[in-house]
PDB file of C-alpha atoms (C1' of nucleotides) in Angstrom:
ATOM      1  CA  MET A   1      13.675 -20.313 -14.117  1.00 38.00           C
ATOM      2  CA  HIS A   2      12.130 -17.165 -15.979  1.00 41.00           C
ATOM      3  CA  LYS A   3      10.675 -17.540 -19.344  1.00 48.00           C
ATOM      4  CA  GLU A   4      12.968 -14.891 -20.864  1.00 62.00           C
ATOM      5  CA  HIS A   5      10.846 -11.928 -22.135  1.00 71.00           C
ATOM      6  CA  THR A   6      12.250  -9.239 -24.431  1.00 89.00           C
ATOM      7  CA  LEU A   7      11.450  -5.919 -22.720  1.00 95.00           C
ATOM      8  CA  THR A   8      10.304  -2.998 -24.909  1.00 97.00           C
ATOM      9  CA  LYS A   9      12.064   0.287 -24.930  1.00 97.00           C
ATOM     10  CA  ASN A  10       9.992   1.701 -22.096  1.00 98.00           C
ATOM     11  CA  GLN A  11      10.224  -1.370 -20.044  1.00 98.00           C
ATOM     12  CA  GLN A  12      13.881  -1.775 -20.583  1.00 98.00           C
ATOM     13  CA  ILE A  13      14.557   1.841 -19.403  1.00 98.00           C
ATOM     14  CA  ILE A  14      12.622   1.608 -16.410  1.00 98.00           C
ATOM     15  CA  PHE A  15      14.115  -1.975 -15.317  1.00 97.00           C
ATOM     16  CA  ASP A  16      17.525  -0.490 -16.040  1.00 98.00           C
ATOM     17  CA  LEU A  17      17.006   2.319 -13.642  1.00 98.00           C
ATOM     18  CA  ILE A  18      15.493   0.044 -10.681  1.00 98.00           C
ATOM     19  CA  ASN A  19      17.794  -2.392 -10.986  1.00 97.00           C
ATOM     20  CA  LYS A  20      20.791   0.062 -10.892  1.00 97.00           C
ATOM     21  CA  SER A  21      19.334   1.621  -7.851  1.00 97.00           C
ATOM     22  CA  SER A  22      20.525   0.642  -4.070  1.00 95.00           C
ATOM     23  CA  GLU A  23      16.909   1.159  -2.397  1.00 97.00           C
ATOM     24  CA  PRO A  24      13.259   0.783  -3.658  1.00 98.00           C
ATOM     25  CA  MET A  25      12.028   3.309  -5.917  1.00 98.00           C
ATOM     26  CA  LYS A  26       8.582   4.703  -6.003  1.00 98.00           C
ATOM     27  CA  ALA A  27       6.664   5.522  -9.289  1.00 98.00           C
ATOM     28  CA  TYR A  28       6.973   9.288  -9.490  1.00 98.00           C
ATOM     29  CA  SER A  29      10.542   8.874  -8.822  1.00 98.00           C
ATOM     30  CA  ILE A  30      10.923   6.788 -11.437  1.00 98.00           C
ATOM     31  CA  LEU A  31       8.966   9.078 -13.698  1.00 98.00           C
ATOM     32  CA  PHE A  32      11.097  12.168 -12.837  1.00 98.00           C
ATOM     33  CA  ASN A  33      14.456  10.010 -13.555  1.00 98.00           C
ATOM     34  CA  VAL A  34      13.126   8.919 -17.172  1.00 98.00           C
ATOM     35  CA  GLN A  35      11.673  12.137 -18.436  1.00 97.00           C
ATOM     36  CA  LYS A  36      15.014  13.043 -20.048  1.00 96.00           C
ATOM     37  CA  LYS A  37      14.572   9.503 -22.082  1.00 97.00           C
ATOM     38  CA  GLY A  38      11.068  10.805 -23.241  1.00 96.00           C
ATOM     39  CA  ILE A  39       8.791   8.992 -20.888  1.00 97.00           C
ATOM     40  CA  LYS A  40       6.840  11.819 -19.738  1.00 96.00           C
ATOM     41  CA  ALA A  41       3.325  10.480 -17.837  1.00 98.00           C
ATOM     42  CA  PRO A  42       2.712   8.419 -14.732  1.00 98.00           C
ATOM     43  CA  LEU A  43       0.948   6.018 -16.849  1.00 98.00           C
ATOM     44  CA  GLN A  44       3.611   5.089 -19.320  1.00 98.00           C
ATOM     45  CA  VAL A  45       5.434   4.216 -16.097  1.00 98.00           C
ATOM     46  CA  TYR A  46       2.725   2.144 -14.351  1.00 98.00           C
ATOM     47  CA  ARG A  47       2.348   0.323 -17.401  1.00 98.00           C
ATOM     48  CA  ALA A  48       6.112  -0.632 -17.614  1.00 98.00           C
ATOM     49  CA  LEU A  49       5.948  -1.519 -13.467  1.00 98.00           C
ATOM     50  CA  ASP A  50       2.863  -3.850 -14.053  1.00 97.00           C
ATOM     51  CA  LYS A  51       4.466  -5.615 -16.959  1.00 96.00           C
ATOM     52  CA  LEU A  52       7.806  -5.968 -14.943  1.00 96.00           C
ATOM     53  CA  VAL A  53       5.692  -7.129 -11.954  1.00 95.00           C
ATOM     54  CA  LYS A  54       3.941  -9.821 -13.811  1.00 94.00           C
ATOM     55  CA  ILE A  55       7.224 -11.119 -15.490  1.00 93.00           C
ATOM     56  CA  GLY A  56       8.942 -11.169 -12.422  1.00 93.00           C
ATOM     57  CA  LYS A  57      11.694  -8.557 -13.044  1.00 95.00           C
ATOM     58  CA  ILE A  58      10.733  -6.494 -10.222  1.00 96.00           C
ATOM     59  CA  HIS A  59       8.685  -6.398  -7.400  1.00 96.00           C
ATOM     60  CA  LYS A  60       6.360  -4.302  -5.497  1.00 98.00           C
ATOM     61  CA  ILE A  61       7.220  -3.866  -1.811  1.00 98.00           C
ATOM     62  CA  GLU A  62       3.659  -3.137  -0.650  1.00 98.00           C
ATOM     63  CA  SER A  63       4.185  -1.634   2.350  1.00 98.00           C
ATOM     64  CA  ARG A  64       6.263   1.367   0.809  1.00 98.00           C
ATOM     65  CA  ASN A  65       4.584   1.589  -2.666  1.00 98.00           C
ATOM     66  CA  ALA A  66       7.717   0.882  -4.222  1.00 98.00           C
ATOM     67  CA  PHE A  67       9.502  -1.271  -6.644  1.00 98.00           C
ATOM     68  CA  ILE A  68      13.057  -3.228  -6.437  1.00 97.00           C
ATOM     69  CA  ALA A  69      14.081  -5.309  -8.995  1.00 96.00           C
ATOM     70  CA  CYS A  70      14.291  -9.039  -8.442  1.00 94.00           C
ATOM     71  CA  HIS A  71      17.911 -10.769  -7.891  1.00 84.00           C
ATOM     72  CA  ASN A  72      16.926 -13.872  -6.895  1.00 78.00           C
ATOM     73  CA  SER A  73      18.368 -15.952  -9.462  1.00 60.00           C
ATOM     74  CA  SER A  74      16.137 -19.106  -8.727  1.00 48.00           C
ATOM     75  CA  CYS A  75      13.147 -17.689  -9.238  1.00 53.00           C
ATOM     76  CA  GLN A  76       9.704 -18.771  -9.385  1.00 56.00           C
ATOM     77  CA  VAL A  77       9.481 -15.429  -7.660  1.00 61.00           C
ATOM     78  CA  ALA A  78       6.869 -13.486  -8.976  1.00 70.00           C
ATOM     79  CA  ASN A  79       4.500 -15.510  -7.256  1.00 88.00           C
ATOM     80  CA  ALA A  80       6.698 -16.017  -3.856  1.00 93.00           C
ATOM     81  CA  THR A  81       8.695 -13.084  -2.384  1.00 95.00           C
ATOM     82  CA  ALA A  82       9.763 -12.292   1.022  1.00 96.00           C
ATOM     83  CA  PHE A  83      11.689  -9.074   2.337  1.00 97.00           C
ATOM     84  CA  SER A  84      13.144  -7.788   4.765  1.00 96.00           C
ATOM     85  CA  ILE A  85      13.082  -3.957   5.591  1.00 97.00           C
ATOM     86  CA  CYS A  86      14.778  -1.752   7.956  1.00 95.00           C
ATOM     87  CA  GLU A  87      12.249   0.573   9.731  1.00 92.00           C
ATOM     88  CA  ILE A  88      14.793   3.149  10.387  1.00 91.00           C
ATOM     89  CA  CYS A  89      17.240   3.374   6.958  1.00 92.00           C
ATOM     90  CA  GLU A  90      14.462   1.933   4.961  1.00 95.00           C
ATOM     91  CA  LYS A  91      16.760  -0.553   3.391  1.00 95.00           C
ATOM     92  CA  VAL A  92      14.878  -3.654   1.749  1.00 96.00           C
ATOM     93  CA  THR A  93      16.582  -6.701   1.136  1.00 96.00           C
ATOM     94  CA  GLU A  94      15.089  -9.628  -0.976  1.00 95.00           C
ATOM     95  CA  ILE A  95      15.261 -13.098   1.231  1.00 95.00           C
ATOM     96  CA  SER A  96      16.143 -16.058  -0.559  1.00 90.00           C
ATOM     97  CA  SER A  97      15.805 -18.931   1.620  1.00 92.00           C
ATOM     98  CA  ALA A  98      15.217 -22.253   0.572  1.00 92.00           C
ATOM     99  CA  SER A  99      13.774 -23.310   3.931  1.00 94.00           C
ATOM    100  CA  LEU A 100      11.397 -20.365   4.124  1.00 95.00           C
ATOM    101  CA  SER A 101       9.938 -20.635   0.653  1.00 93.00           C
ATOM    102  CA  LYS A 102       9.336 -24.291   1.307  1.00 94.00           C
ATOM    103  CA  TYR A 103       7.434 -23.727   4.106  1.00 96.00           C
ATOM    104  CA  LEU A 104       5.179 -21.162   2.648  1.00 96.00           C
ATOM    105  CA  ALA A 105       4.697 -22.743  -0.423  1.00 94.00           C
ATOM    106  CA  ASN A 106       3.449 -25.489   1.432  1.00 94.00           C
ATOM    107  CA  PHE A 107       1.255 -23.977   4.152  1.00 96.00           C
ATOM    108  CA  LYS A 108      -2.124 -24.848   4.494  1.00 94.00           C
ATOM    109  CA  ASP A 109      -4.518 -23.012   6.278  1.00 92.00           C
ATOM    110  CA  LYS A 110      -7.248 -24.600   8.842  1.00 90.00           C
ATOM    111  CA  ASP A 111      -9.213 -25.871   5.870  1.00 84.00           C
ATOM    112  CA  GLY A 112      -6.578 -27.593   4.152  1.00 82.00           C
ATOM    113  CA  MET A 113      -6.222 -24.974   1.651  1.00 83.00           C
ATOM    114  CA  LYS A 114      -3.034 -23.893  -0.176  1.00 83.00           C
ATOM    115  CA  TYR A 115      -2.213 -20.789  -1.808  1.00 93.00           C
ATOM    116  CA  SER A 116      -0.621 -20.209  -5.241  1.00 90.00           C
ATOM    117  CA  LYS A 117       1.069 -16.882  -4.104  1.00 94.00           C
ATOM    118  CA  TYR A 118       2.456 -15.241  -1.106  1.00 97.00           C
ATOM    119  CA  ASN A 119       4.090 -12.017  -0.468  1.00 97.00           C
ATOM    120  CA  LEU A 120       5.968 -11.472   2.973  1.00 98.00           C
ATOM    121  CA  GLU A 121       7.367  -8.292   4.735  1.00 98.00           C
ATOM    122  CA  PHE A 122       9.557  -8.507   7.635  1.00 98.00           C
ATOM    123  CA  PHE A 123      10.225  -5.491   9.440  1.00 96.00           C
ATOM    124  CA  GLY A 124      12.952  -4.722  12.019  1.00 95.00           C
ATOM    125  CA  LEU A 125      16.480  -2.991  12.192  1.00 93.00           C
ATOM    126  CA  CYS A 126      19.478  -3.777   9.500  1.00 91.00           C
ATOM    127  CA  LYS A 127      22.828  -4.255  11.255  1.00 90.00           C
ATOM    128  CA  LYS A 128      23.863  -0.790  10.592  1.00 88.00           C
ATOM    129  CA  CYS A 129      20.998   0.765  12.277  1.00 90.00           C
ATOM    130  CA  ASP A 130      20.799  -1.650  15.082  1.00 87.00           C
ATOM    131  CA  THR A 131      24.556  -0.864  16.471  1.00 80.00           C
ATOM    132  CA  LYS A 132      23.537   2.734  16.620  1.00 67.00           C
TER     133      LYS A 132
ATOM    134  CA  MET B   1      -3.247 -10.267  25.036  1.00 36.00           C
ATOM    135  CA  HIS B   2      -3.865  -6.505  24.343  1.00 40.00           C
ATOM    136  CA  LYS B   3      -3.102  -4.087  26.943  1.00 47.00           C
ATOM    137  CA  GLU B   4      -6.776  -2.441  27.110  1.00 62.00           C
ATOM    138  CA  HIS B   5      -7.162   0.863  25.217  1.00 72.00           C
ATOM    139  CA  THR B   6     -10.355   3.294  25.811  1.00 89.00           C
ATOM    140  CA  LEU B   7     -11.019   4.277  22.418  1.00 95.00           C
ATOM    141  CA  THR B   8     -11.898   7.666  21.938  1.00 97.00           C
ATOM    142  CA  LYS B   9     -15.296   8.725  20.011  1.00 97.00           C
ATOM    143  CA  ASN B  10     -13.909   8.790  16.386  1.00 98.00           C
ATOM    144  CA  GLN B  11     -11.833   5.743  17.044  1.00 98.00           C
ATOM    145  CA  GLN B  12     -14.985   3.906  18.599  1.00 98.00           C
ATOM    146  CA  ILE B  13     -17.161   4.960  15.621  1.00 98.00           C
ATOM    147  CA  ILE B  14     -14.732   3.702  12.885  1.00 98.00           C
ATOM    148  CA  PHE B  15     -13.746   0.567  14.833  1.00 97.00           C
ATOM    149  CA  ASP B  16     -17.453  -0.335  15.060  1.00 98.00           C
ATOM    150  CA  LEU B  17     -17.941   0.046  11.352  1.00 98.00           C
ATOM    151  CA  ILE B  18     -14.853  -2.200  10.494  1.00 98.00           C
ATOM    152  CA  ASN B  19     -15.828  -4.548  13.119  1.00 97.00           C
ATOM    153  CA  LYS B  20     -19.008  -5.109  11.851  1.00 97.00           C
ATOM    154  CA  SER B  21     -17.911  -5.392   8.049  1.00 98.00           C
ATOM    155  CA  SER B  22     -17.423  -8.808   6.293  1.00 95.00           C
ATOM    156  CA  GLU B  23     -15.126  -7.461   4.012  1.00 97.00           C
ATOM    157  CA  PRO B  24     -11.921  -5.039   4.177  1.00 98.00           C
ATOM    158  CA  MET B  25     -12.965  -1.358   3.971  1.00 98.00           C
ATOM    159  CA  LYS B  26     -11.132   1.075   2.374  1.00 98.00           C
ATOM    160  CA  ALA B  27     -10.821   4.674   3.775  1.00 98.00           C
ATOM    161  CA  TYR B  28     -12.797   6.573   1.613  1.00 98.00           C
ATOM    162  CA  SER B  29     -15.542   4.292   2.075  1.00 98.00           C
ATOM    163  CA  ILE B  30     -15.335   4.352   5.835  1.00 98.00           C
ATOM    164  CA  LEU B  31     -15.273   8.066   5.504  1.00 98.00           C
ATOM    165  CA  PHE B  32     -18.827   7.945   3.414  1.00 98.00           C
ATOM    166  CA  ASN B  33     -20.295   5.606   6.125  1.00 98.00           C
ATOM    167  CA  VAL B  34     -19.287   7.576   9.013  1.00 98.00           C
ATOM    168  CA  GLN B  35     -20.303  10.954   7.494  1.00 97.00           C
ATOM    169  CA  LYS B  36     -23.691  11.064   9.060  1.00 96.00           C
ATOM    170  CA  LYS B  37     -21.984  10.747  12.752  1.00 97.00           C
ATOM    171  CA  GLY B  38     -20.105  13.743  12.072  1.00 96.00           C
ATOM    172  CA  ILE B  39     -16.574  12.766  10.891  1.00 97.00           C
ATOM    173  CA  LYS B  40     -16.265  14.851   7.734  1.00 97.00           C
ATOM    174  CA  ALA B  41     -12.581  14.907   6.711  1.00 98.00           C
ATOM    175  CA  PRO B  42     -10.388  12.018   5.438  1.00 98.00           C
ATOM    176  CA  LEU B  43      -7.664  13.040   8.128  1.00 98.00           C
ATOM    177  CA  GLN B  44     -10.239  12.260  10.765  1.00 98.00           C
ATOM    178  CA  VAL B  45     -10.416   8.926   9.179  1.00 98.00           C
ATOM    179  CA  TYR B  46      -6.799   8.202   8.936  1.00 98.00           C
ATOM    180  CA  ARG B  47      -6.019   9.365  12.135  1.00 98.00           C
ATOM    181  CA  ALA B  48      -7.939   6.943  13.707  1.00 98.00           C
ATOM    182  CA  LEU B  49      -6.969   4.280  11.613  1.00 98.00           C
ATOM    183  CA  ASP B  50      -3.649   5.070  12.479  1.00 97.00           C
ATOM    184  CA  LYS B  51      -4.234   4.580  15.681  1.00 96.00           C
ATOM    185  CA  LEU B  52      -6.431   1.330  15.740  1.00 96.00           C
ATOM    186  CA  VAL B  53      -3.746  -0.150  13.456  1.00 96.00           C
ATOM    187  CA  LYS B  54      -1.000   0.948  16.249  1.00 94.00           C
ATOM    188  CA  ILE B  55      -2.760  -0.886  19.061  1.00 93.00           C
ATOM    189  CA  GLY B  56      -3.893  -4.014  16.988  1.00 93.00           C
ATOM    190  CA  LYS B  57      -7.653  -3.466  16.709  1.00 95.00           C
ATOM    191  CA  ILE B  58      -7.612  -3.671  13.217  1.00 96.00           C
ATOM    192  CA  HIS B  59      -5.135  -4.291  10.555  1.00 97.00           C
ATOM    193  CA  LYS B  60      -4.161  -2.905   7.071  1.00 98.00           C
ATOM    194  CA  ILE B  61      -4.233  -5.403   3.885  1.00 98.00           C
ATOM    195  CA  GLU B  62      -1.413  -3.663   2.196  1.00 98.00           C
ATOM    196  CA  SER B  63      -2.036  -5.120  -1.042  1.00 98.00           C
ATOM    197  CA  ARG B  64      -5.539  -3.750  -1.103  1.00 98.00           C
ATOM    198  CA  ASN B  65      -5.173  -0.724   0.958  1.00 98.00           C
ATOM    199  CA  ALA B  66      -7.898  -1.772   3.225  1.00 98.00           C
ATOM    200  CA  PHE B  67      -8.439  -2.270   6.870  1.00 98.00           C
ATOM    201  CA  ILE B  68     -10.173  -5.408   8.843  1.00 97.00           C
ATOM    202  CA  ALA B  69     -10.868  -5.867  12.527  1.00 96.00           C
ATOM    203  CA  CYS B  70      -8.347  -7.960  14.378  1.00 94.00           C
ATOM    204  CA  HIS B  71     -10.396 -11.429  15.284  1.00 84.00           C
ATOM    205  CA  ASN B  72      -7.306 -13.116  16.545  1.00 78.00           C
ATOM    206  CA  SER B  73      -7.677 -13.183  20.105  1.00 61.00           C
ATOM    207  CA  SER B  74      -4.539 -14.672  21.097  1.00 48.00           C
ATOM    208  CA  CYS B  75      -2.847 -11.430  20.078  1.00 52.00           C
ATOM    209  CA  GLN B  76       0.447  -9.940  19.780  1.00 56.00           C
ATOM    210  CA  VAL B  77      -0.789  -9.569  16.535  1.00 62.00           C
ATOM    211  CA  ALA B  78      -0.372  -6.103  15.553  1.00 70.00           C
ATOM    212  CA  ASN B  79       3.238  -6.993  14.903  1.00 88.00           C
ATOM    213  CA  ALA B  80       2.876 -10.334  13.501  1.00 93.00           C
ATOM    214  CA  THR B  81       0.147 -10.614  10.829  1.00 95.00           C
ATOM    215  CA  ALA B  82      -0.722 -13.185   8.053  1.00 96.00           C
ATOM    216  CA  PHE B  83      -3.717 -13.295   5.519  1.00 97.00           C
ATOM    217  CA  SER B  84      -5.541 -14.979   3.286  1.00 96.00           C
ATOM    218  CA  ILE B  85      -6.817 -13.453   0.061  1.00 97.00           C
ATOM    219  CA  CYS B  86      -9.115 -14.682  -2.710  1.00 95.00           C
ATOM    220  CA  GLU B  87      -8.198 -12.996  -6.020  1.00 93.00           C
ATOM    221  CA  ILE B  88     -11.620 -13.360  -7.322  1.00 91.00           C
ATOM    222  CA  CYS B  89     -14.144 -12.412  -4.668  1.00 93.00           C
ATOM    223  CA  GLU B  90     -11.475 -10.389  -2.557  1.00 95.00           C
ATOM    224  CA  LYS B  91     -12.541 -12.457   0.544  1.00 95.00           C
ATOM    225  CA  VAL B  92      -9.737 -11.759   3.283  1.00 96.00           C
ATOM    226  CA  THR B  93      -9.366 -13.913   6.363  1.00 96.00           C
ATOM    227  CA  GLU B  94      -6.962 -13.649   8.969  1.00 95.00           C
ATOM    228  CA  ILE B  95      -4.872 -16.695   9.596  1.00 95.00           C
ATOM    229  CA  SER B  96      -3.913 -17.998  12.964  1.00 90.00           C
ATOM    230  CA  SER B  97      -1.624 -20.393  12.905  1.00 92.00           C
ATOM    231  CA  ALA B  98       0.685 -21.420  16.001  1.00 92.00           C
ATOM    232  CA  SER B  99       3.154 -23.200  13.675  1.00 94.00           C
ATOM    233  CA  LEU B 100       3.344 -20.370  10.936  1.00 95.00           C
ATOM    234  CA  SER B 101       3.685 -17.858  13.487  1.00 93.00           C
ATOM    235  CA  LYS B 102       6.201 -19.560  15.601  1.00 94.00           C
ATOM    236  CA  TYR B 103       8.143 -20.418  12.184  1.00 96.00           C
ATOM    237  CA  LEU B 104       8.027 -17.061  11.420  1.00 96.00           C
ATOM    238  CA  ALA B 105       8.713 -15.463  14.627  1.00 94.00           C
ATOM    239  CA  ASN B 106      11.893 -17.594  14.774  1.00 94.00           C
ATOM    240  CA  PHE B 107      12.901 -16.987  11.293  1.00 96.00           C
ATOM    241  CA  LYS B 108      16.482 -15.899  11.014  1.00 94.00           C
ATOM    242  CA  ASP B 109      17.821 -14.388   7.919  1.00 91.00           C
ATOM    243  CA  LYS B 110      21.415 -15.272   6.292  1.00 89.00           C
ATOM    244  CA  ASP B 111      22.940 -13.003   8.658  1.00 83.00           C
ATOM    245  CA  GLY B 112      21.269 -14.721  11.475  1.00 80.00           C
ATOM    246  CA  MET B 113      19.291 -11.472  12.111  1.00 82.00           C
ATOM    247  CA  LYS B 114      15.616 -11.933  13.723  1.00 82.00           C
ATOM    248  CA  TYR B 115      12.569  -9.363  12.977  1.00 92.00           C
ATOM    249  CA  SER B 116      10.414  -7.812  15.209  1.00 89.00           C
ATOM    250  CA  LYS B 117       7.447  -7.475  13.009  1.00 94.00           C
ATOM    251  CA  TYR B 118       6.293  -9.375   9.830  1.00 97.00           C
ATOM    252  CA  ASN B 119       3.153  -9.023   7.374  1.00 97.00           C
ATOM    253  CA  LEU B 120       2.573 -12.176   5.165  1.00 98.00           C
ATOM    254  CA  GLU B 121      -0.510 -12.154   2.528  1.00 98.00           C
ATOM    255  CA  PHE B 122      -1.105 -15.023   0.883  1.00 98.00           C
ATOM    256  CA  PHE B 123      -3.159 -15.142  -2.596  1.00 96.00           C
ATOM    257  CA  GLY B 124      -5.508 -17.835  -4.091  1.00 95.00           C
ATOM    258  CA  LEU B 125      -8.982 -18.949  -4.737  1.00 93.00           C
ATOM    259  CA  CYS B 126     -11.258 -19.096  -1.687  1.00 92.00           C
ATOM    260  CA  LYS B 127     -13.551 -22.733  -1.447  1.00 90.00           C
ATOM    261  CA  LYS B 128     -16.328 -20.868  -3.138  1.00 89.00           C
ATOM    262  CA  CYS B 129     -14.769 -19.378  -5.937  1.00 90.00           C
ATOM    263  CA  ASP B 130     -12.300 -22.376  -6.714  1.00 87.00           C
ATOM    264  CA  THR B 131     -15.260 -24.672  -7.083  1.00 81.00           C
ATOM    265  CA  LYS B 132     -16.815 -22.255  -9.767  1.00 68.00           C
TER     266      LYS B 132
ATOM    267  C1'  DT C   1      -5.967  22.536  41.708  1.00 95.88           C
ATOM    268  C1'  DT C   2      -3.322  24.524  38.873  1.00 95.88           C
ATOM    269  C1'  DA C   3       0.317  23.774  35.502  1.00 95.88           C
ATOM    270  C1'  DC C   4       2.368  20.885  32.132  1.00 95.88           C
ATOM    271  C1'  DA C   5       2.838  17.416  28.605  1.00 95.88           C
ATOM    272  C1'  DT C   6       0.447  14.283  25.510  1.00 95.88           C
ATOM    273  C1'  DA C   7      -2.818  13.006  22.618  1.00 95.88           C
ATOM    274  C1'  DG C   8      -7.117  13.956  20.112  1.00 95.88           C
ATOM    275  C1'  DT C   9     -10.155  16.783  17.251  1.00 95.88           C
ATOM    276  C1'  DG C  10     -11.810  19.962  13.277  1.00 95.88           C
ATOM    277  C1'  DT C  11     -10.581  22.230   9.501  1.00 95.88           C
ATOM    278  C1'  DT C  12      -8.560  23.830   4.635  1.00 95.88           C
ATOM    279  C1'  DA C  13      -5.196  22.766   1.356  1.00 95.88           C
ATOM    280  C1'  DT C  14      -2.485  20.121  -0.752  1.00 95.88           C
ATOM    281  C1'  DA C  15       0.470  15.749  -1.644  1.00 95.88           C
ATOM    282  C1'  DT C  16       1.067  11.228  -3.643  1.00 95.88           C
ATOM    283  C1'  DT C  17      -0.250   6.975  -5.945  1.00 95.88           C
ATOM    284  C1'  DA C  18      -3.013   5.057  -9.555  1.00 95.88           C
ATOM    285  C1'  DT C  19      -6.223   4.333 -13.367  1.00 95.88           C
ATOM    286  C1'  DA C  20      -9.988   5.610 -17.205  1.00 95.88           C
ATOM    287  C1'  DA C  21     -10.638   6.314 -21.660  1.00 95.88           C
ATOM    288  C1'  DC C  22      -9.259   6.867 -26.512  1.00 95.88           C
ATOM    289  C1'  DA C  23      -6.497   6.765 -30.661  1.00 95.88           C
ATOM    290  C1'  DA C  24      -2.594   5.410 -33.020  1.00 95.88           C
ATOM    291  C1'  DT C  25       1.414   2.273 -33.601  1.00 95.88           C
ATOM    292  C1'  DT C  26       4.273  -1.529 -33.137  1.00 95.88           C
ATOM    293  C1'  DA C  27       4.876  -7.179 -32.710  1.00 95.88           C
ATOM    294  C1'  DA C  28       3.737 -11.594 -33.540  1.00 95.88           C
ATOM    295  C1'  DA C  29       1.118 -15.133 -34.866  1.00 95.88           C
ATOM    296  C1'  DT C  30      -1.529 -17.349 -38.407  1.00 95.88           C
TER     297       DT C  30
ATOM    298  C1'  DA D   1      -1.287 -10.060 -45.592  1.00 95.88           C
ATOM    299  C1'  DT D   2      -4.317  -9.941 -42.312  1.00 95.88           C
ATOM    300  C1'  DT D   3      -5.685  -9.814 -37.929  1.00 95.88           C
ATOM    301  C1'  DT D   4      -4.994 -10.332 -33.267  1.00 95.88           C
ATOM    302  C1'  DA D   5      -2.573  -8.839 -28.718  1.00 95.88           C
ATOM    303  C1'  DA D   6       0.451  -5.689 -26.831  1.00 95.88           C
ATOM    304  C1'  DT D   7       2.109  -1.441 -26.070  1.00 95.88           C
ATOM    305  C1'  DT D   8       2.454   3.507 -26.919  1.00 95.88           C
ATOM    306  C1'  DG D   9       1.129   8.386 -26.124  1.00 95.88           C
ATOM    307  C1'  DT D  10      -2.086  11.687 -24.410  1.00 95.88           C
ATOM    308  C1'  DT D  11      -4.946  13.975 -21.308  1.00 95.88           C
ATOM    309  C1'  DA D  12      -7.952  14.214 -17.699  1.00 95.88           C
ATOM    310  C1'  DT D  13      -9.441  12.402 -13.403  1.00 95.88           C
ATOM    311  C1'  DA D  14      -9.707   8.951  -9.420  1.00 95.88           C
ATOM    312  C1'  DA D  15      -8.232   6.988  -5.502  1.00 95.88           C
ATOM    313  C1'  DT D  16      -5.133   7.257  -1.629  1.00 95.88           C
ATOM    314  C1'  DA D  17      -2.746   9.832   2.065  1.00 95.88           C
ATOM    315  C1'  DT D  18      -0.235  13.756   4.432  1.00 95.88           C
ATOM    316  C1'  DA D  19       0.967  18.702   6.044  1.00 95.88           C
ATOM    317  C1'  DA D  20      -0.064  22.601   8.772  1.00 95.88           C
ATOM    318  C1'  DC D  21      -2.459  25.341  12.410  1.00 95.88           C
ATOM    319  C1'  DA D  22      -5.548  26.408  15.696  1.00 95.88           C
ATOM    320  C1'  DC D  23      -8.049  24.649  19.312  1.00 95.88           C
ATOM    321  C1'  DT D  24      -9.804  21.144  22.971  1.00 95.88           C
ATOM    322  C1'  DA D  25      -9.561  17.059  25.815  1.00 95.88           C
ATOM    323  C1'  DT D  26      -7.199  14.260  29.268  1.00 95.88           C
ATOM    324  C1'  DG D  27      -3.755  12.598  32.233  1.00 95.88           C
ATOM    325  C1'  DT D  28      -0.294  13.481  35.566  1.00 95.88           C
ATOM    326  C1'  DA D  29       2.397  15.379  38.876  1.00 95.88           C
ATOM    327  C1'  DA D  30       3.896  19.410  41.725  1.00 95.88           C
TER     328       DA D  30
END
DNA sequence: TTACATAGTGTTATATTATAACAATTAAAT
DNA sequence: ATTTAATTGTTATAATATAACACTATGTAA
């Protein structure tokens, strides 16, 4: 469960935009889309993104430098993320699999070390693209 | 097992540098270090990096925009990578765990879909940093 | 061995992603 | 009320990455 955070104006504007988007959004595309709402500079966007990532409302898709809203309601999810990415249409879906997250949360390396966070990105073809 | 590739001059220079490094290297740091060998422009570096990534000799650490040599001798590894990253000292280690790679290679999402590639990054504290 | 295709090179310019630094403002917590 | 932390607005700049073009080397196959 998320601790509830009250978003500031900029954070809310940017979260709403990302949340409505059907695909990951890049920072400068976000900037372009919120300029009419008075957010004019990259840094205003990046600061809001940083915060939203930190509190788990959005995630960064590292391989794409893009951001999507978290739709995983069972969250501890800022720290434990998994995505599938279609290499043709670039559709990204957050994976919520109890067995996967359990496996990864408990994974120990050779030295017996556990980790506090992970991010996993799967690549392949989505159903649509696979059947073309 | 890797198919053997003969590296070109630029590729070899850049691979050697990354391979000797004890830590992930960033593109412009690589550039700086190979300028004395006649590689003068970012694009020369990025082209070599692209190829080296493609053939699995190096991997990109996406969350750090940095590159490390592959030390995983049992490779199909261009397509299936896992790393641990220390959030204090930034040490990165490639994880080679048969059970992990088996688990992930066989992972199916809710739609029963399998993926042809993945990249996993674990974050935490390395042994050294944890005991400080 | 010539021709053709493929991959790599060198170069300049530019696009894209992200942060530094500073002054001012707002919110929250004593 | 005061002060502490977080956020904002702004300008400038750093860091990461690609486009476009002309040219060279290498492999393959007629």
